[in-house]
mmCIF file of N, CA, C and O in Angstrom:
data_model
loop_
_atom_site.group_PDB
_atom_site.id
_atom_site.type_symbol
_atom_site.label_atom_id
_atom_site.label_comp_id
_atom_site.label_asym_id
_atom_site.label_seq_id
_atom_site.Cartn_x
_atom_site.Cartn_y
_atom_site.Cartn_z
ATOM 1 N N MET A 260 -96.952 -13.013 57.960
ATOM 2 C CA MET A 260 -96.321 -13.958 56.490
ATOM 3 C C MET A 260 -96.057 -13.090 55.479
ATOM 4 O O MET A 260 -94.904 -13.196 54.745
ATOM 5 N N THR A 261 -96.789 -11.633 55.211
ATOM 6 C CA THR A 261 -96.370 -11.012 54.257
ATOM 7 C C THR A 261 -94.972 -10.198 54.833
ATOM 8 O O THR A 261 -94.228 -10.211 53.649
ATOM 9 N N ASN A 262 -94.971 -9.983 55.737
ATOM 10 C CA ASN A 262 -93.590 -9.201 55.985
ATOM 11 C C ASN A 262 -92.468 -10.420 55.665
ATOM 12 O O ASN A 262 -91.354 -10.006 55.156
ATOM 13 N N VAL A 263 -92.292 -11.615 56.156
ATOM 14 C CA VAL A 263 -91.596 -12.644 55.914
ATOM 15 C C VAL A 263 -91.291 -12.536 54.458
ATOM 16 O O VAL A 263 -90.110 -12.707 53.714
ATOM 17 N N ALA A 264 -92.254 -12.628 53.647
ATOM 18 C CA ALA A 264 -92.049 -12.973 52.226
ATOM 19 C C ALA A 264 -91.282 -11.698 51.750
ATOM 20 O O ALA A 264 -90.534 -12.142 50.706
ATOM 21 N N ARG A 265 -91.754 -10.563 52.098
ATOM 22 C CA ARG A 265 -91.062 -9.296 51.475
ATOM 23 C C ARG A 265 -89.568 -9.200 51.751
ATOM 24 O O ARG A 265 -89.012 -9.159 51.141
ATOM 25 N N ARG A 266 -89.228 -9.833 53.083
ATOM 26 C CA ARG A 266 -87.673 -10.176 53.636
ATOM 27 C C ARG A 266 -87.059 -10.858 52.737
ATOM 28 O O ARG A 266 -85.866 -10.732 52.509
ATOM 29 N N ILE A 267 -87.721 -11.984 52.504
ATOM 30 C CA ILE A 267 -87.189 -12.913 51.557
ATOM 31 C C ILE A 267 -86.592 -12.460 50.064
ATOM 32 O O ILE A 267 -85.505 -12.690 49.748
ATOM 33 N N LEU A 268 -87.708 -11.943 49.776
ATOM 34 C CA LEU A 268 -87.526 -11.378 48.640
ATOM 35 C C LEU A 268 -86.654 -10.278 48.036
ATOM 36 O O LEU A 268 -85.977 -10.255 47.331
ATOM 37 N N GLU A 269 -86.568 -9.382 49.111
ATOM 38 C CA GLU A 269 -85.423 -8.210 49.248
ATOM 39 C C GLU A 269 -83.986 -8.920 49.281
ATOM 40 O O GLU A 269 -83.028 -8.565 48.721
ATOM 41 N N LEU A 270 -83.984 -10.009 50.036
ATOM 42 C CA LEU A 270 -82.739 -10.968 49.958
ATOM 43 C C LEU A 270 -82.359 -11.392 48.642
ATOM 44 O O LEU A 270 -81.181 -11.133 48.253
ATOM 45 N N HIS A 271 -83.128 -11.991 47.752
ATOM 46 C CA HIS A 271 -83.172 -12.483 46.650
ATOM 47 C C HIS A 271 -82.717 -11.537 45.652
ATOM 48 O O HIS A 271 -81.880 -11.631 44.639
ATOM 49 N N LYS A 272 -82.838 -10.112 45.851
ATOM 50 C CA LYS A 272 -82.663 -9.216 45.021
ATOM 51 C C LYS A 272 -81.140 -8.624 45.235
ATOM 52 O O LYS A 272 -80.519 -7.730 44.506
ATOM 53 N N GLN A 273 -80.377 -9.201 46.593
ATOM 54 C CA GLN A 273 -78.965 -8.940 46.545
ATOM 55 C C GLN A 273 -78.213 -9.356 45.786
ATOM 56 O O GLN A 273 -78.144 -10.860 45.686
ATOM 57 N N PRO A 274 -77.320 -8.574 44.904
ATOM 58 C CA PRO A 274 -76.439 -9.375 43.868
ATOM 59 C C PRO A 274 -75.437 -10.265 44.637
ATOM 60 O O PRO A 274 -75.183 -11.358 44.071
ATOM 61 N N GLU A 275 -75.002 -9.926 45.838
ATOM 62 C CA GLU A 275 -74.129 -10.468 46.444
ATOM 63 C C GLU A 275 -74.900 -12.012 47.047
ATOM 64 O O GLU A 275 -74.082 -13.145 46.788
ATOM 65 N N TYR A 276 -75.906 -12.037 47.345
ATOM 66 C CA TYR A 276 -76.732 -13.326 47.772
ATOM 67 C C TYR A 276 -76.985 -13.884 46.461
ATOM 68 O O TYR A 276 -76.450 -15.255 46.595
ATOM 69 N N CYS A 277 -77.407 -13.674 45.564
ATOM 70 C CA CYS A 277 -77.494 -14.686 43.833
ATOM 71 C C CYS A 277 -76.026 -15.001 43.822
ATOM 72 O O CYS A 277 -75.872 -16.448 43.448
ATOM 73 N N GLY A 278 -75.039 -14.225 43.791
ATOM 74 C CA GLY A 278 -73.688 -14.827 43.775
ATOM 75 C C GLY A 278 -73.153 -15.487 44.318
ATOM 76 O O GLY A 278 -72.530 -16.652 43.796
ATOM 77 N N PHE A 279 -73.500 -15.428 45.787
ATOM 78 C CA PHE A 279 -73.018 -16.634 46.565
ATOM 79 C C PHE A 279 -73.744 -17.867 46.263
ATOM 80 O O PHE A 279 -73.033 -18.740 46.134
ATOM 81 N N ARG A 280 -74.702 -17.804 46.098
ATOM 82 C CA ARG A 280 -75.733 -18.968 45.782
ATOM 83 C C ARG A 280 -75.241 -19.632 44.046
ATOM 84 O O ARG A 280 -75.336 -20.934 44.132
ATOM 85 N N ARG A 281 -74.806 -18.801 43.666
ATOM 86 C CA ARG A 281 -74.225 -19.219 41.753
ATOM 87 C C ARG A 281 -72.941 -19.956 42.383
ATOM 88 O O ARG A 281 -72.724 -21.078 41.674
ATOM 89 N N MET A 282 -72.297 -19.633 43.509
ATOM 90 C CA MET A 282 -70.907 -20.430 43.686
ATOM 91 C C MET A 282 -71.321 -21.700 44.405
ATOM 92 O O MET A 282 -70.810 -22.483 44.211
ATOM 93 N N VAL A 283 -72.206 -21.614 45.473
ATOM 94 C CA VAL A 283 -72.422 -22.753 46.435
ATOM 95 C C VAL A 283 -73.048 -23.638 45.645
ATOM 96 O O VAL A 283 -72.382 -25.073 45.675
ATOM 97 N N VAL A 284 -73.986 -23.751 44.535
ATOM 98 C CA VAL A 284 -74.737 -24.769 43.825
ATOM 99 C C VAL A 284 -73.627 -25.698 43.105
ATOM 100 O O VAL A 284 -73.396 -27.009 43.464
ATOM 101 N N PRO A 285 -72.948 -25.047 42.241
ATOM 102 C CA PRO A 285 -71.647 -26.110 41.493
ATOM 103 C C PRO A 285 -70.497 -26.645 42.422
ATOM 104 O O PRO A 285 -70.343 -27.751 41.950
ATOM 105 N N ASP A 286 -69.990 -25.432 43.357
ATOM 106 C CA ASP A 286 -68.660 -26.032 43.949
ATOM 107 C C ASP A 286 -69.078 -26.821 45.191
ATOM 108 O O ASP A 286 -68.214 -27.634 45.624
ATOM 109 N N SER A 287 -70.111 -27.008 45.582
ATOM 110 C CA SER A 287 -70.558 -27.886 46.702
ATOM 111 C C SER A 287 -70.328 -29.429 46.418
ATOM 112 O O SER A 287 -70.011 -30.011 47.216
ATOM 113 N N ARG A 288 -70.369 -29.701 45.005
ATOM 114 C CA ARG A 288 -70.227 -30.923 44.794
ATOM 115 C C ARG A 288 -68.607 -31.545 44.870
ATOM 116 O O ARG A 288 -68.433 -32.591 45.325
ATOM 117 N N GLN A 289 -67.935 -30.514 44.649
ATOM 118 C CA GLN A 289 -66.306 -30.907 44.451
ATOM 119 C C GLN A 289 -65.814 -30.596 46.160
ATOM 120 O O GLN A 289 -64.912 -31.205 46.752
ATOM 121 N N PHE A 290 -66.532 -29.656 46.369
ATOM 122 C CA PHE A 290 -65.992 -29.385 48.036
ATOM 123 C C PHE A 290 -67.513 -29.123 48.992
ATOM 124 O O PHE A 290 -68.294 -28.436 48.931
ATOM 125 N N PRO A 291 -67.790 -30.353 49.477
ATOM 126 C CA PRO A 291 -68.853 -30.711 50.367
ATOM 127 C C PRO A 291 -68.970 -29.850 51.543
ATOM 128 O O PRO A 291 -70.050 -29.370 51.911
ATOM 129 N N TRP A 292 -67.889 -29.098 52.052
ATOM 130 C CA TRP A 292 -67.902 -28.097 53.205
ATOM 131 C C TRP A 292 -68.631 -26.885 52.874
ATOM 132 O O TRP A 292 -69.334 -26.421 53.605
ATOM 133 N N ILE A 293 -68.745 -26.849 51.722
ATOM 134 C CA ILE A 293 -69.302 -25.476 51.236
ATOM 135 C C ILE A 293 -71.064 -25.496 51.189
ATOM 136 O O ILE A 293 -71.544 -24.528 51.882
ATOM 137 N N ALA A 294 -71.178 -26.591 51.004
ATOM 138 C CA ALA A 294 -72.929 -26.924 51.203
ATOM 139 C C ALA A 294 -73.152 -27.061 52.482
ATOM 140 O O ALA A 294 -74.246 -26.600 53.336
ATOM 141 N N LYS A 295 -72.169 -27.407 53.432
ATOM 142 C CA LYS A 295 -72.489 -27.869 54.617
ATOM 143 C C LYS A 295 -72.821 -26.615 55.441
ATOM 144 O O LYS A 295 -73.452 -26.263 56.226
ATOM 145 N N GLU A 296 -71.380 -25.505 55.041
ATOM 146 C CA GLU A 296 -71.747 -23.978 55.655
ATOM 147 C C GLU A 296 -72.880 -23.291 55.418
ATOM 148 O O GLU A 296 -73.517 -22.636 56.363
ATOM 149 N N PHE A 297 -73.310 -23.648 53.902
ATOM 150 C CA PHE A 297 -74.453 -22.673 53.285
ATOM 151 C C PHE A 297 -75.597 -23.295 54.286
ATOM 152 O O PHE A 297 -76.463 -22.356 54.773
ATOM 153 N N ALA A 298 -75.624 -24.542 54.408
ATOM 154 C CA ALA A 298 -76.859 -25.142 55.258
ATOM 155 C C ALA A 298 -76.813 -24.696 56.462
ATOM 156 O O ALA A 298 -78.005 -24.403 57.158
ATOM 157 N N ALA A 299 -75.753 -24.418 57.184
ATOM 158 C CA ALA A 299 -75.474 -24.143 58.622
ATOM 159 C C ALA A 299 -76.166 -22.694 58.718
ATOM 160 O O ALA A 299 -76.704 -22.292 59.916
ATOM 161 N N VAL A 300 -75.995 -21.758 57.733
ATOM 162 C CA VAL A 300 -76.468 -20.628 57.934
ATOM 163 C C VAL A 300 -77.854 -20.575 57.631
ATOM 164 O O VAL A 300 -78.940 -19.661 58.009
ATOM 165 N N MET A 301 -78.718 -21.234 56.841
ATOM 166 C CA MET A 301 -79.766 -21.254 56.428
ATOM 167 C C MET A 301 -80.703 -22.074 57.014
ATOM 168 O O MET A 301 -81.842 -21.805 57.081
ATOM 169 N N GLU A 302 -80.332 -23.137 57.378
ATOM 170 C CA GLU A 302 -81.380 -24.164 58.165
ATOM 171 C C GLU A 302 -81.851 -23.120 59.481
ATOM 172 O O GLU A 302 -83.080 -23.609 60.056
ATOM 173 N N PRO A 303 -81.158 -22.457 60.299
ATOM 174 C CA PRO A 303 -81.548 -21.615 61.585
ATOM 175 C C PRO A 303 -82.883 -20.669 60.770
ATOM 176 O O PRO A 303 -83.451 -20.710 61.725
ATOM 177 N N GLN A 304 -82.640 -20.249 59.746
ATOM 178 C CA GLN A 304 -83.700 -19.204 59.134
ATOM 179 C C GLN A 304 -84.965 -20.036 59.022
ATOM 180 O O GLN A 304 -85.978 -19.677 59.348
ATOM 181 N N THR A 305 -84.750 -21.102 58.502
ATOM 182 C CA THR A 305 -85.968 -22.080 58.005
ATOM 183 C C THR A 305 -86.457 -22.527 59.414
ATOM 184 O O THR A 305 -87.877 -22.435 59.620
ATOM 185 N N GLU A 306 -85.856 -22.785 60.721
ATOM 186 C CA GLU A 306 -86.145 -23.148 61.926
ATOM 187 C C GLU A 306 -87.033 -21.958 62.570
ATOM 188 O O GLU A 306 -88.108 -22.267 63.237
ATOM 189 N N ARG A 307 -86.571 -20.789 62.256
ATOM 190 C CA ARG A 307 -87.526 -19.797 63.002
ATOM 191 C C ARG A 307 -88.653 -19.471 62.149
ATOM 192 O O ARG A 307 -89.563 -19.754 63.135
ATOM 193 N N LEU A 308 -88.687 -19.630 61.141
ATOM 194 C CA LEU A 308 -90.010 -19.921 59.984
ATOM 195 C C LEU A 308 -90.829 -21.000 60.736
ATOM 196 O O LEU A 308 -92.133 -20.790 60.837
ATOM 197 N N VAL A 309 -90.424 -22.288 61.094
ATOM 198 C CA VAL A 309 -91.354 -23.302 61.664
ATOM 199 C C VAL A 309 -91.761 -23.015 62.792
ATOM 200 O O VAL A 309 -92.650 -23.151 62.982
ATOM 201 N N GLN A 310 -90.582 -22.520 63.943
ATOM 202 C CA GLN A 310 -91.442 -22.005 64.951
ATOM 203 C C GLN A 310 -92.478 -21.092 65.012
ATOM 204 O O GLN A 310 -93.196 -21.012 65.782
ATOM 205 N N TYR A 311 -92.155 -20.119 63.937
ATOM 206 C CA TYR A 311 -93.297 -18.945 63.955
ATOM 207 C C TYR A 311 -94.588 -19.822 63.630
ATOM 208 O O TYR A 311 -95.802 -19.054 64.168
ATOM 209 N N LEU A 312 -94.602 -20.353 62.492
ATOM 210 C CA LEU A 312 -95.807 -21.141 62.130
ATOM 211 C C LEU A 312 -96.434 -22.105 63.217
ATOM 212 O O LEU A 312 -97.664 -22.089 63.393
ATOM 213 N N ALA A 313 -95.350 -22.938 63.901
ATOM 214 C CA ALA A 313 -96.128 -23.749 64.903
ATOM 215 C C ALA A 313 -96.496 -22.635 66.119
ATOM 216 O O ALA A 313 -97.674 -22.898 66.962
ATOM 217 N N HIS A 314 -96.094 -21.573 66.247
ATOM 218 C CA HIS A 314 -96.474 -20.643 67.157
ATOM 219 C C HIS A 314 -97.744 -19.915 67.215
ATOM 220 O O HIS A 314 -99.086 -19.914 67.726
ATOM 221 N N MET A 315 -97.897 -19.713 65.739
ATOM 222 C CA MET A 315 -99.293 -18.888 65.242
ATOM 223 C C MET A 315 -100.424 -19.941 65.317
ATOM 224 O O MET A 315 -101.527 -19.850 65.546
ATOM 225 N N THR A 316 -100.081 -21.213 65.147
ATOM 226 C CA THR A 316 -100.955 -22.426 65.030
ATOM 227 C C THR A 316 -101.518 -22.561 66.487
ATOM 228 O O THR A 316 -102.835 -22.885 66.948
ATOM 229 N N SER A 317 -100.597 -22.429 67.525
ATOM 230 C CA SER A 317 -100.852 -22.403 68.959
ATOM 231 C C SER A 317 -101.975 -21.557 69.207
ATOM 232 O O SER A 317 -102.535 -21.978 70.213
ATOM 233 N N LEU A 318 -101.289 -20.480 69.051
ATOM 234 C CA LEU A 318 -102.363 -19.488 69.479
ATOM 235 C C LEU A 318 -103.770 -19.432 68.559
ATOM 236 O O LEU A 318 -104.498 -18.539 68.927
ATOM 237 N N GLY A 319 -104.020 -20.063 67.614
ATOM 238 C CA GLY A 319 -105.403 -20.649 67.065
ATOM 239 C C GLY A 319 -105.175 -19.556 65.837
ATOM 240 O O GLY A 319 -106.182 -19.495 65.262
ATOM 241 N N ILE A 320 -104.399 -18.667 65.186
ATOM 242 C CA ILE A 320 -104.580 -18.045 64.429
ATOM 243 C C ILE A 320 -104.171 -18.655 63.247
ATOM 244 O O ILE A 320 -104.726 -18.253 62.069
ATOM 245 N N LEU A 321 -103.126 -19.848 63.026
ATOM 246 C CA LEU A 321 -103.196 -20.460 61.795
ATOM 247 C C LEU A 321 -103.756 -21.924 62.095
ATOM 248 O O LEU A 321 -103.883 -22.433 63.215
ATOM 249 N N ASP A 322 -103.678 -22.751 60.842
ATOM 250 C CA ASP A 322 -104.288 -24.367 61.415
ATOM 251 C C ASP A 322 -103.411 -24.795 60.533
ATOM 252 O O ASP A 322 -103.288 -25.291 58.991
ATOM 253 N N CYS A 323 -101.986 -25.196 60.910
ATOM 254 C CA CYS A 323 -100.826 -25.337 60.051
ATOM 255 C C CYS A 323 -100.522 -26.900 60.976
ATOM 256 O O CYS A 323 -100.083 -26.820 61.869
ATOM 257 N N ARG A 324 -100.866 -28.029 60.219
ATOM 258 C CA ARG A 324 -100.627 -29.274 60.761
ATOM 259 C C ARG A 324 -99.400 -29.774 60.619
ATOM 260 O O ARG A 324 -98.658 -30.792 61.382
ATOM 261 N N ASN A 325 -98.241 -28.834 59.393
ATOM 262 C CA ASN A 325 -96.987 -29.503 59.331
ATOM 263 C C ASN A 325 -95.879 -28.131 59.064
ATOM 264 O O ASN A 325 -95.812 -27.777 57.992
ATOM 265 N N PRO A 326 -95.855 -27.754 60.273
ATOM 266 C CA PRO A 326 -95.121 -26.512 60.162
ATOM 267 C C PRO A 326 -93.781 -26.705 59.067
ATOM 268 O O PRO A 326 -93.486 -25.613 58.409
ATOM 269 N N LEU A 327 -92.977 -27.465 59.428
ATOM 270 C CA LEU A 327 -91.907 -27.597 58.740
ATOM 271 C C LEU A 327 -92.156 -27.760 57.153
ATOM 272 O O LEU A 327 -91.524 -27.028 56.414
ATOM 273 N N LEU A 328 -92.976 -28.771 56.829
ATOM 274 C CA LEU A 328 -93.470 -28.834 55.300
ATOM 275 C C LEU A 328 -93.989 -27.505 54.935
ATOM 276 O O LEU A 328 -93.604 -26.997 54.005
ATOM 277 N N ALA A 329 -94.837 -26.709 55.489
ATOM 278 C CA ALA A 329 -95.247 -25.225 55.324
ATOM 279 C C ALA A 329 -94.089 -24.313 55.029
ATOM 280 O O ALA A 329 -94.125 -23.317 54.057
ATOM 281 N N ALA A 330 -93.345 -24.528 55.993
ATOM 282 C CA ALA A 330 -92.204 -23.105 55.927
ATOM 283 C C ALA A 330 -91.396 -23.595 54.377
ATOM 284 O O ALA A 330 -91.112 -22.636 53.863
ATOM 285 N N HIS A 331 -91.094 -24.921 54.333
ATOM 286 C CA HIS A 331 -90.165 -25.092 53.303
ATOM 287 C C HIS A 331 -91.267 -24.720 51.732
ATOM 288 O O HIS A 331 -90.816 -24.448 50.932
ATOM 289 N N GLN A 332 -92.662 -25.019 51.743
ATOM 290 C CA GLN A 332 -93.461 -24.998 50.402
ATOM 291 C C GLN A 332 -93.522 -22.974 50.840
ATOM 292 O O GLN A 332 -93.395 -22.706 49.297
ATOM 293 N N PHE A 333 -93.543 -22.260 51.702
ATOM 294 C CA PHE A 333 -93.403 -20.999 51.396
ATOM 295 C C PHE A 333 -92.420 -20.597 51.052
ATOM 296 O O PHE A 333 -92.369 -19.822 50.004
ATOM 297 N N VAL A 334 -91.165 -20.968 51.413
ATOM 298 C CA VAL A 334 -89.915 -20.622 50.892
ATOM 299 C C VAL A 334 -89.754 -21.028 49.316
ATOM 300 O O VAL A 334 -89.443 -20.230 48.514
ATOM 301 N N GLY A 335 -90.297 -22.190 49.082
ATOM 302 C CA GLY A 335 -90.065 -22.597 47.697
ATOM 303 C C GLY A 335 -91.048 -21.877 47.034
ATOM 304 O O GLY A 335 -90.616 -21.449 45.658
ATOM 305 N N MET A 336 -92.217 -21.473 47.121
ATOM 306 C CA MET A 336 -92.897 -20.423 46.430
ATOM 307 C C MET A 336 -92.593 -19.152 46.136
ATOM 308 O O MET A 336 -92.858 -18.462 45.111
ATOM 309 N N LEU A 337 -91.555 -18.763 46.960
ATOM 310 C CA LEU A 337 -91.276 -17.500 46.715
ATOM 311 C C LEU A 337 -89.988 -17.809 46.007
ATOM 312 O O LEU A 337 -89.504 -16.895 44.989
ATOM 313 N N ASN A 338 -88.787 -18.852 45.956
ATOM 314 C CA ASN A 338 -87.709 -19.267 45.628
ATOM 315 C C ASN A 338 -88.213 -19.122 43.593
ATOM 316 O O ASN A 338 -87.408 -18.734 42.891
ATOM 317 N N GLU A 339 -89.066 -19.925 43.435
ATOM 318 C CA GLU A 339 -89.364 -20.191 41.806
ATOM 319 C C GLU A 339 -89.616 -19.122 41.427
ATOM 320 O O GLU A 339 -88.844 -18.740 40.105
ATOM 321 N N PRO A 340 -90.352 -17.893 41.445
ATOM 322 C CA PRO A 340 -90.462 -17.110 40.420
ATOM 323 C C PRO A 340 -89.453 -15.779 40.569
ATOM 324 O O PRO A 340 -89.521 -14.818 39.982
ATOM 325 N N SER A 341 -88.718 -15.935 41.538
ATOM 326 C CA SER A 341 -87.739 -14.674 41.892
ATOM 327 C C SER A 341 -86.278 -15.129 41.989
ATOM 328 O O SER A 341 -85.413 -14.823 41.210
ATOM 329 N N LEU A 342 -86.357 -15.990 43.060
ATOM 330 C CA LEU A 342 -84.620 -16.686 43.044
ATOM 331 C C LEU A 342 -84.121 -17.344 41.712
ATOM 332 O O LEU A 342 -82.845 -16.624 41.166
ATOM 333 N N TRP A 343 -84.851 -18.410 41.393
ATOM 334 C CA TRP A 343 -84.364 -18.779 40.326
ATOM 335 C C TRP A 343 -84.057 -18.245 38.911
ATOM 336 O O TRP A 343 -83.086 -18.444 38.467
ATOM 337 N N PRO A 344 -85.150 -17.470 38.506
ATOM 338 C CA PRO A 344 -84.938 -16.623 37.401
ATOM 339 C C PRO A 344 -83.505 -15.804 37.435
ATOM 340 O O PRO A 344 -82.567 -15.782 36.565
ATOM 341 N N TRP A 345 -83.361 -15.110 38.633
ATOM 342 C CA TRP A 345 -82.076 -14.017 39.213
ATOM 343 C C TRP A 345 -80.927 -15.199 38.891
ATOM 344 O O TRP A 345 -79.695 -14.443 38.277
ATOM 345 N N MET A 346 -80.589 -16.311 39.400
ATOM 346 C CA MET A 346 -79.605 -17.314 39.417
ATOM 347 C C MET A 346 -79.106 -17.330 38.034
ATOM 348 O O MET A 346 -77.975 -17.690 37.904
ATOM 349 N N ILE A 347 -80.040 -17.429 37.206
ATOM 350 C CA ILE A 347 -79.640 -17.728 35.862
ATOM 351 C C ILE A 347 -79.505 -16.377 34.680
ATOM 352 O O ILE A 347 -79.563 -16.710 33.803
ATOM 353 N N GLY A 348 -79.566 -15.144 35.405
ATOM 354 C CA GLY A 348 -79.375 -14.036 34.837
ATOM 355 C C GLY A 348 -80.636 -13.467 34.042
ATOM 356 O O GLY A 348 -80.468 -12.628 33.124
ATOM 357 N N ARG A 349 -81.898 -14.279 34.210
ATOM 358 C CA ARG A 349 -82.941 -13.671 33.936
ATOM 359 C C ARG A 349 -83.949 -12.778 35.051
ATOM 360 O O ARG A 349 -83.247 -12.886 36.320
ATOM 361 N N GLU A 350 -84.812 -11.919 34.886
ATOM 362 C CA GLU A 350 -85.229 -11.473 35.363
ATOM 363 C C GLU A 350 -86.493 -11.929 36.081
ATOM 364 O O GLU A 350 -87.207 -12.665 35.449
ATOM 365 N N GLY A 351 -86.378 -11.897 37.709
ATOM 366 C CA GLY A 351 -87.748 -12.503 38.336
ATOM 367 C C GLY A 351 -88.914 -11.883 37.890
ATOM 368 O O GLY A 351 -89.262 -10.873 37.202
ATOM 369 N N LEU A 352 -90.374 -12.571 38.111
ATOM 370 C CA LEU A 352 -91.589 -12.156 37.728
ATOM 371 C C LEU A 352 -91.919 -11.006 38.986
ATOM 372 O O LEU A 352 -91.139 -10.785 40.159
ATOM 373 N N PRO A 353 -92.635 -9.925 38.454
ATOM 374 C CA PRO A 353 -92.907 -9.012 39.372
ATOM 375 C C PRO A 353 -93.662 -9.235 40.721
ATOM 376 O O PRO A 353 -95.095 -9.734 40.067
ATOM 377 N N LEU A 354 -93.188 -9.356 41.802
ATOM 378 C CA LEU A 354 -94.085 -10.230 42.661
ATOM 379 C C LEU A 354 -94.737 -8.967 44.159
ATOM 380 O O LEU A 354 -95.534 -9.472 44.581
ATOM 381 N N VAL A 355 -94.343 -7.796 43.724
ATOM 382 C CA VAL A 355 -95.054 -6.767 44.678
ATOM 383 C C VAL A 355 -96.107 -6.128 43.883
ATOM 384 O O VAL A 355 -96.630 -6.064 43.330
#
């Protein structure tokens, strides 16, 4: 999970990614296809994390009763101190 978190946090540091997110959020109201395309890219990423959590649970390594919820909580836990501050032009918390 540490490796997954590091990869997500590295993605957050990419100026292109934050710029893209800054564009998607407001423009998706006027152009719903933008949100749909963004979801088409992000949902498979989340699904892979869900499958990983379910697999680790099946092996007895984790006790994860709801892998979908856990995946969203995990990513949300990373987004709050890192992605959202960067999206509004502030520096994120030092997480390393």
